[in-house]
mmCIF file of C-alpha atoms in Angstrom:
data_model
loop_
_atom_site.group_PDB
_atom_site.id
_atom_site.type_symbol
_atom_site.label_atom_id
_atom_site.label_comp_id
_atom_site.label_asym_id
_atom_site.label_seq_id
_atom_site.Cartn_x
_atom_site.Cartn_y
_atom_site.Cartn_z
ATOM 1 C CA MET A 30 99.389 129.093 -110.096
ATOM 2 C CA ARG A 31 101.385 125.874 -110.027
ATOM 3 C CA ARG A 32 101.559 123.963 -106.809
ATOM 4 C CA HIS A 33 104.986 123.236 -105.349
ATOM 5 C CA GLU A 34 104.553 119.548 -106.222
ATOM 6 C CA ASP A 35 103.809 120.392 -109.870
ATOM 7 C CA ILE A 36 106.928 122.523 -110.169
ATOM 8 C CA ALA A 37 108.995 119.717 -108.708
ATOM 9 C CA ARG A 38 107.748 117.311 -111.392
ATOM 10 C CA VAL A 39 108.542 119.769 -114.166
ATOM 11 C CA THR A 40 112.078 120.368 -112.902
ATOM 12 C CA PRO A 41 113.399 117.328 -111.011
ATOM 13 C CA CYS A 42 116.114 117.926 -108.457
ATOM 14 C CA PRO A 43 119.581 117.029 -109.853
ATOM 15 C CA CYS A 44 120.567 115.439 -106.543
ATOM 16 C CA GLY A 45 118.417 112.436 -107.434
ATOM 17 C CA PHE A 46 115.659 112.894 -104.878
ATOM 18 C CA SER A 47 112.273 111.685 -106.128
ATOM 19 C CA PRO A 48 110.354 114.669 -107.573
ATOM 20 C CA GLU A 49 107.122 113.196 -106.227
ATOM 21 C CA GLY A 50 108.511 113.477 -102.722
ATOM 22 C CA ALA A 51 110.097 116.901 -103.084
ATOM 23 C CA ASN A 52 109.056 119.474 -100.522
ATOM 24 C CA ALA A 53 110.177 122.837 -99.214
ATOM 25 C CA SER A 54 112.022 121.452 -96.196
ATOM 26 C CA PHE A 55 114.074 119.160 -98.469
ATOM 27 C CA HIS A 56 115.581 122.146 -100.201
ATOM 28 C CA ARG A 57 116.677 123.973 -97.064
ATOM 29 C CA ALA A 58 120.372 124.689 -97.246
ATOM 30 C CA GLY A 59 122.476 122.030 -95.614
ATOM 31 C CA GLU A 60 119.662 119.576 -95.071
ATOM 32 C CA PHE A 61 120.473 117.253 -97.945
ATOM 33 C CA PRO A 62 123.866 118.043 -99.504
ATOM 34 C CA CYS A 63 123.695 117.840 -103.290
ATOM 35 C CA ALA A 64 126.683 116.878 -105.405
ATOM 36 C CA ALA A 65 125.542 119.220 -108.146
ATOM 37 C CA GLY A 66 125.521 122.118 -105.704
ATOM 38 C CA TRP A 67 122.112 123.434 -106.629
ATOM 39 C CA CYS A 68 118.437 122.544 -107.127
ATOM 40 C CA MET A 69 116.111 123.986 -109.735
ATOM 41 C CA MET A 70 112.563 124.712 -108.576
ATOM 42 C CA GLY A 71 110.739 126.340 -111.471
ATOM 43 C CA ARG A 72 112.587 129.590 -112.121
ATOM 44 C CA GLU A 73 114.120 129.715 -108.671
ATOM 45 C CA VAL A 74 117.633 128.431 -108.060
ATOM 46 C CA ILE A 75 118.119 127.439 -104.406
ATOM 47 C CA GLU A 76 121.622 126.899 -103.082
ATOM 48 C CA VAL A 77 122.206 123.601 -101.285
ATOM 49 C CA ALA A 78 125.313 123.862 -99.128
ATOM 50 C CA LYS A 79 127.369 121.040 -97.729
ATOM 51 C CA THR A 80 126.739 120.309 -94.069
ATOM 52 C CA PRO A 81 128.856 122.795 -92.073
ATOM 53 C CA LYS A 82 131.540 121.055 -90.011
ATOM 54 C CA THR A 83 131.565 122.493 -86.516
ATOM 55 C CA ASN A 84 133.083 120.752 -83.513
ATOM 56 C CA ALA A 85 129.586 119.733 -82.440
ATOM 57 C CA VAL A 86 128.788 118.159 -85.800
ATOM 58 C CA ARG A 87 132.163 116.405 -85.895
ATOM 59 C CA GLU A 88 131.552 114.987 -82.427
ATOM 60 C CA ALA A 89 128.157 113.649 -83.473
ATOM 61 C CA GLU A 90 129.699 112.067 -86.563
ATOM 62 C CA ARG A 91 132.519 110.558 -84.512
ATOM 63 C CA LEU A 92 129.947 108.918 -82.253
ATOM 64 C CA ARG A 93 127.884 107.854 -85.289
ATOM 65 C CA ILE A 94 124.862 109.800 -84.127
ATOM 66 C CA SER A 95 122.279 110.639 -86.744
ATOM 67 C CA VAL A 96 121.682 114.394 -86.828
ATOM 68 C CA ARG A 97 119.835 116.717 -89.171
ATOM 69 C CA VAL A 98 121.730 119.972 -89.509
ATOM 70 C CA ILE A 99 119.539 123.004 -90.172
ATOM 71 C CA GLU A 100 121.105 126.269 -91.296
ATOM 72 C CA TYR A 101 119.187 129.520 -91.016
ATOM 73 C CA GLU A 102 119.870 133.241 -91.082
ATOM 74 C CA ALA A 103 120.925 134.304 -87.598
ATOM 75 C CA ASP A 104 119.794 137.654 -86.235
ATOM 76 C CA GLU A 105 122.360 138.952 -83.738
ATOM 77 C CA SER A 106 119.727 141.283 -82.303
ATOM 78 C CA ASP A 107 117.474 138.306 -81.585
ATOM 79 C CA LEU A 108 119.258 135.136 -80.485
ATOM 80 C CA SER A 109 116.145 133.735 -78.821
ATOM 81 C CA ALA A 110 114.880 130.191 -79.104
ATOM 82 C CA ALA A 111 111.654 131.595 -80.558
ATOM 83 C CA HIS A 112 113.576 133.096 -83.471
ATOM 84 C CA ALA A 113 115.487 129.852 -84.049
ATOM 85 C CA ALA A 114 112.249 127.854 -83.954
ATOM 86 C CA ALA A 115 110.494 130.111 -86.443
ATOM 87 C CA SER A 116 113.506 130.200 -88.763
ATOM 88 C CA CYS A 117 114.094 126.432 -88.677
ATOM 89 C CA GLY A 118 110.478 125.325 -88.818
ATOM 90 C CA VAL A 119 110.922 123.374 -85.581
ATOM 91 C CA PRO A 120 108.280 123.704 -82.818
ATOM 92 C CA LEU A 121 109.505 125.923 -79.992
ATOM 93 C CA GLU A 122 109.029 123.192 -77.392
ATOM 94 C CA ARG A 123 111.636 121.077 -79.223
ATOM 95 C CA ILE A 124 114.310 123.783 -79.301
ATOM 96 C CA TYR A 125 116.748 123.357 -76.391
ATOM 97 C CA LYS A 126 119.393 125.795 -75.186
ATOM 98 C CA THR A 127 122.715 125.082 -73.479
ATOM 99 C CA LEU A 128 123.753 127.079 -70.428
ATOM 100 C CA VAL A 129 127.155 126.972 -68.738
ATOM 101 C CA LEU A 130 127.410 127.388 -64.987
ATOM 102 C CA ARG A 131 129.903 127.325 -62.154
ATOM 103 C CA GLY A 132 129.471 125.208 -59.048
ATOM 104 C CA ASP A 133 130.006 126.694 -55.569
ATOM 105 C CA GLY A 134 131.734 129.709 -57.083
ATOM 106 C CA ARG A 135 134.812 127.681 -57.979
ATOM 107 C CA ALA A 136 136.550 128.769 -61.175
ATOM 108 C CA LYS A 137 137.200 125.257 -62.476
ATOM 109 C CA GLU A 138 133.937 123.643 -61.332
ATOM 110 C CA LEU A 139 131.959 124.030 -64.555
ATOM 111 C CA LEU A 140 128.820 122.259 -65.718
ATOM 112 C CA ALA A 141 126.323 122.530 -68.567
ATOM 113 C CA ALA A 142 122.538 122.515 -68.434
ATOM 114 C CA VAL A 143 120.346 121.774 -71.452
ATOM 115 C CA ILE A 144 116.769 122.989 -71.082
ATOM 116 C CA PRO A 145 113.857 124.012 -73.331
ATOM 117 C CA GLY A 146 114.639 127.321 -74.983
ATOM 118 C CA ALA A 147 111.478 129.032 -73.770
ATOM 119 C CA MET A 148 111.903 127.909 -70.141
ATOM 120 C CA GLU A 149 114.013 129.079 -67.214
ATOM 121 C CA LEU A 150 116.622 127.117 -65.305
ATOM 122 C CA ASP A 151 115.871 126.169 -61.705
ATOM 123 C CA LEU A 152 119.227 126.830 -60.039
ATOM 124 C CA LYS A 153 118.302 125.072 -56.797
ATOM 125 C CA LYS A 154 117.177 121.914 -58.593
ATOM 126 C CA LEU A 155 120.338 121.864 -60.688
ATOM 127 C CA ALA A 156 122.516 122.386 -57.624
ATOM 128 C CA ALA A 157 120.831 119.482 -55.836
ATOM 129 C CA LEU A 158 121.129 117.216 -58.877
ATOM 130 C CA SER A 159 124.781 118.106 -59.482
ATOM 131 C CA GLY A 160 125.816 117.832 -55.826
ATOM 132 C CA TYR A 161 126.767 121.476 -55.325
ATOM 133 C CA ASP A 162 125.505 123.771 -52.584
ATOM 134 C CA LYS A 163 124.782 126.340 -55.253
ATOM 135 C CA VAL A 164 125.338 126.972 -58.954
ATOM 136 C CA GLU A 165 125.495 130.250 -60.846
ATOM 137 C CA MET A 166 125.709 131.278 -64.473
ATOM 138 C CA ILE A 167 129.165 132.166 -65.776
ATOM 139 C CA HIS A 168 129.690 135.674 -67.113
ATOM 140 C CA MET A 169 128.890 135.886 -70.812
ATOM 141 C CA LYS A 170 132.370 137.250 -71.554
ATOM 142 C CA GLU A 171 133.819 133.979 -70.237
ATOM 143 C CA LEU A 172 131.795 131.727 -72.520
ATOM 144 C CA PHE A 173 134.067 131.636 -75.558
ATOM 145 C CA GLY A 174 137.257 131.168 -73.588
ATOM 146 C CA LEU A 175 135.796 128.285 -71.585
ATOM 147 C CA THR A 176 133.830 126.471 -74.296
ATOM 148 C CA GLY A 177 134.962 127.702 -77.717
ATOM 149 C CA TYR A 178 131.386 128.798 -78.391
ATOM 150 C CA VAL A 179 129.645 132.174 -78.384
ATOM 151 C CA ARG A 180 126.233 133.193 -77.068
ATOM 152 C CA GLY A 181 123.548 131.918 -79.407
ATOM 153 C CA GLY A 182 125.852 129.179 -80.692
ATOM 154 C CA CYS A 183 126.711 127.150 -77.597
ATOM 155 C CA SER A 184 126.283 123.413 -78.140
ATOM 156 C CA PRO A 185 126.326 120.644 -75.502
ATOM 157 C CA LEU A 186 128.661 118.709 -77.804
ATOM 158 C CA GLY A 187 132.164 119.618 -78.937
ATOM 159 C CA MET A 188 133.142 122.082 -76.215
ATOM 160 C CA LYS A 189 136.835 122.702 -75.534
ATOM 161 C CA LYS A 190 136.470 120.446 -72.510
ATOM 162 C CA LYS A 191 133.650 117.992 -71.935
ATOM 163 C CA LEU A 192 131.612 119.231 -68.978
ATOM 164 C CA PRO A 193 129.284 117.386 -66.616
ATOM 165 C CA THR A 194 125.989 117.868 -68.429
ATOM 166 C CA PHE A 195 122.427 117.884 -67.126
ATOM 167 C CA LEU A 196 119.466 117.473 -69.474
ATOM 168 C CA ASP A 197 115.950 118.512 -68.525
ATOM 169 C CA GLU A 198 113.696 115.473 -68.327
ATOM 170 C CA SER A 199 111.184 117.078 -70.697
ATOM 171 C CA ALA A 200 113.547 116.229 -73.575
ATOM 172 C CA LEU A 201 112.691 112.535 -73.332
ATOM 173 C CA ARG A 202 109.055 113.288 -74.164
ATOM 174 C CA HIS A 203 110.106 114.108 -77.718
ATOM 175 C CA GLU A 204 111.354 111.829 -80.468
ATOM 176 C CA ARG A 205 113.681 114.589 -81.686
ATOM 177 C CA ILE A 206 114.958 117.835 -80.195
ATOM 178 C CA ALA A 207 117.148 120.558 -81.654
ATOM 179 C CA VAL A 208 120.222 122.055 -80.015
ATOM 180 C CA SER A 209 122.826 124.461 -81.302
ATOM 181 C CA ALA A 210 125.274 122.871 -83.711
ATOM 182 C CA GLY A 211 128.034 125.136 -82.419
ATOM 183 C CA ARG A 212 127.483 128.266 -84.456
ATOM 184 C CA ARG A 213 124.924 131.026 -84.662
ATOM 185 C CA GLY A 214 122.434 130.186 -87.363
ATOM 186 C CA LEU A 215 123.017 126.451 -87.091
ATOM 187 C CA GLN A 216 120.893 123.898 -85.260
ATOM 188 C CA MET A 217 121.109 120.131 -85.207
ATOM 189 C CA GLU A 218 118.127 117.891 -84.631
ATOM 190 C CA LEU A 219 118.676 114.520 -82.972
ATOM 191 C CA ASP A 220 117.172 111.879 -80.711
ATOM 192 C CA PRO A 221 117.409 113.188 -77.112
ATOM 193 C CA ARG A 222 118.607 109.757 -75.999
ATOM 194 C CA ASP A 223 121.514 110.032 -78.415
ATOM 195 C CA LEU A 224 122.295 113.435 -76.924
ATOM 196 C CA GLN A 225 122.134 111.972 -73.433
ATOM 197 C CA ARG A 226 124.589 109.256 -74.432
ATOM 198 C CA ALA A 227 126.960 111.560 -76.312
ATOM 199 C CA ALA A 228 127.122 114.168 -73.560
ATOM 200 C CA GLY A 229 127.015 111.642 -70.724
ATOM 201 C CA ALA A 230 124.101 113.703 -69.447
ATOM 202 C CA THR A 231 122.245 113.241 -66.189
ATOM 203 C CA ILE A 232 118.469 113.570 -66.570
ATOM 204 C CA GLY A 233 116.432 115.622 -64.123
ATOM 205 C CA ALA A 234 113.718 118.231 -63.622
ATOM 206 C CA ILE A 235 115.994 121.264 -63.883
ATOM 207 C CA SER A 236 113.734 123.766 -65.636
ATOM 208 C CA ARG A 237 111.371 125.704 -63.378
ATOM 209 C CA GLU A 238 108.392 124.388 -65.288
ATOM 210 C CA ALA A 239 109.559 120.768 -65.027
ATOM 211 C CA ALA A 240 110.261 121.225 -61.314
ATOM 212 C CA LYS A 241 106.715 122.485 -60.774
ATOM 213 C CA GLU A 242 105.301 119.472 -62.610
ATOM 214 C CA GLU A 243 107.431 117.171 -60.459
ATOM 215 C CA GLU A 244 106.111 118.822 -57.270
ATOM 216 C CA LYS A 245 102.520 118.167 -58.385
ATOM 217 C CA THR A 246 103.151 114.420 -58.400
ATOM 218 C CA TRP A 247 104.076 114.376 -54.701
#
């Protein structure tokens, strides 16, 4: 059986990428747009789509932030971070989710929290960091109307209105993290410091796990 590298040498990619460096992740749809529109790997033809243009991706481009857009097959019955991680080939600890909350029960006092996908938000820590007495999650039915995004596709960038954003401090331990690119089945990987700058995010220990780690240092 031919190795992947051998097949790549036999049938070079028409997008000009070096066959010696070809690998499976290179040929994921949307990762490296190809002018020819397709790549031949042995007998298999793999579609290479142009990078989808969501509001989140446009915002990153406007700010000249380098992102890697990863498209995968979304499962509406499983919108978990674990599913996104497995589908994208990104470690679960680097997948971050965006939550939208309301401060002090006021309709217009909205904020966003970006935390590791497998962790839980510490509402008290977020309230203290944001200056509210309390914060609470918005109702899911409100999400689209307030942000322009749906559950499983909510990005910290490109919302209808830019919200005060709070990023869990664990993000800065990674060179790259992945957040929703504004659509189900679409993630974008970027430097967490670029995300902090683009969203104007405040850094803090807002996940329960991060809060526990912070308490241990006292």
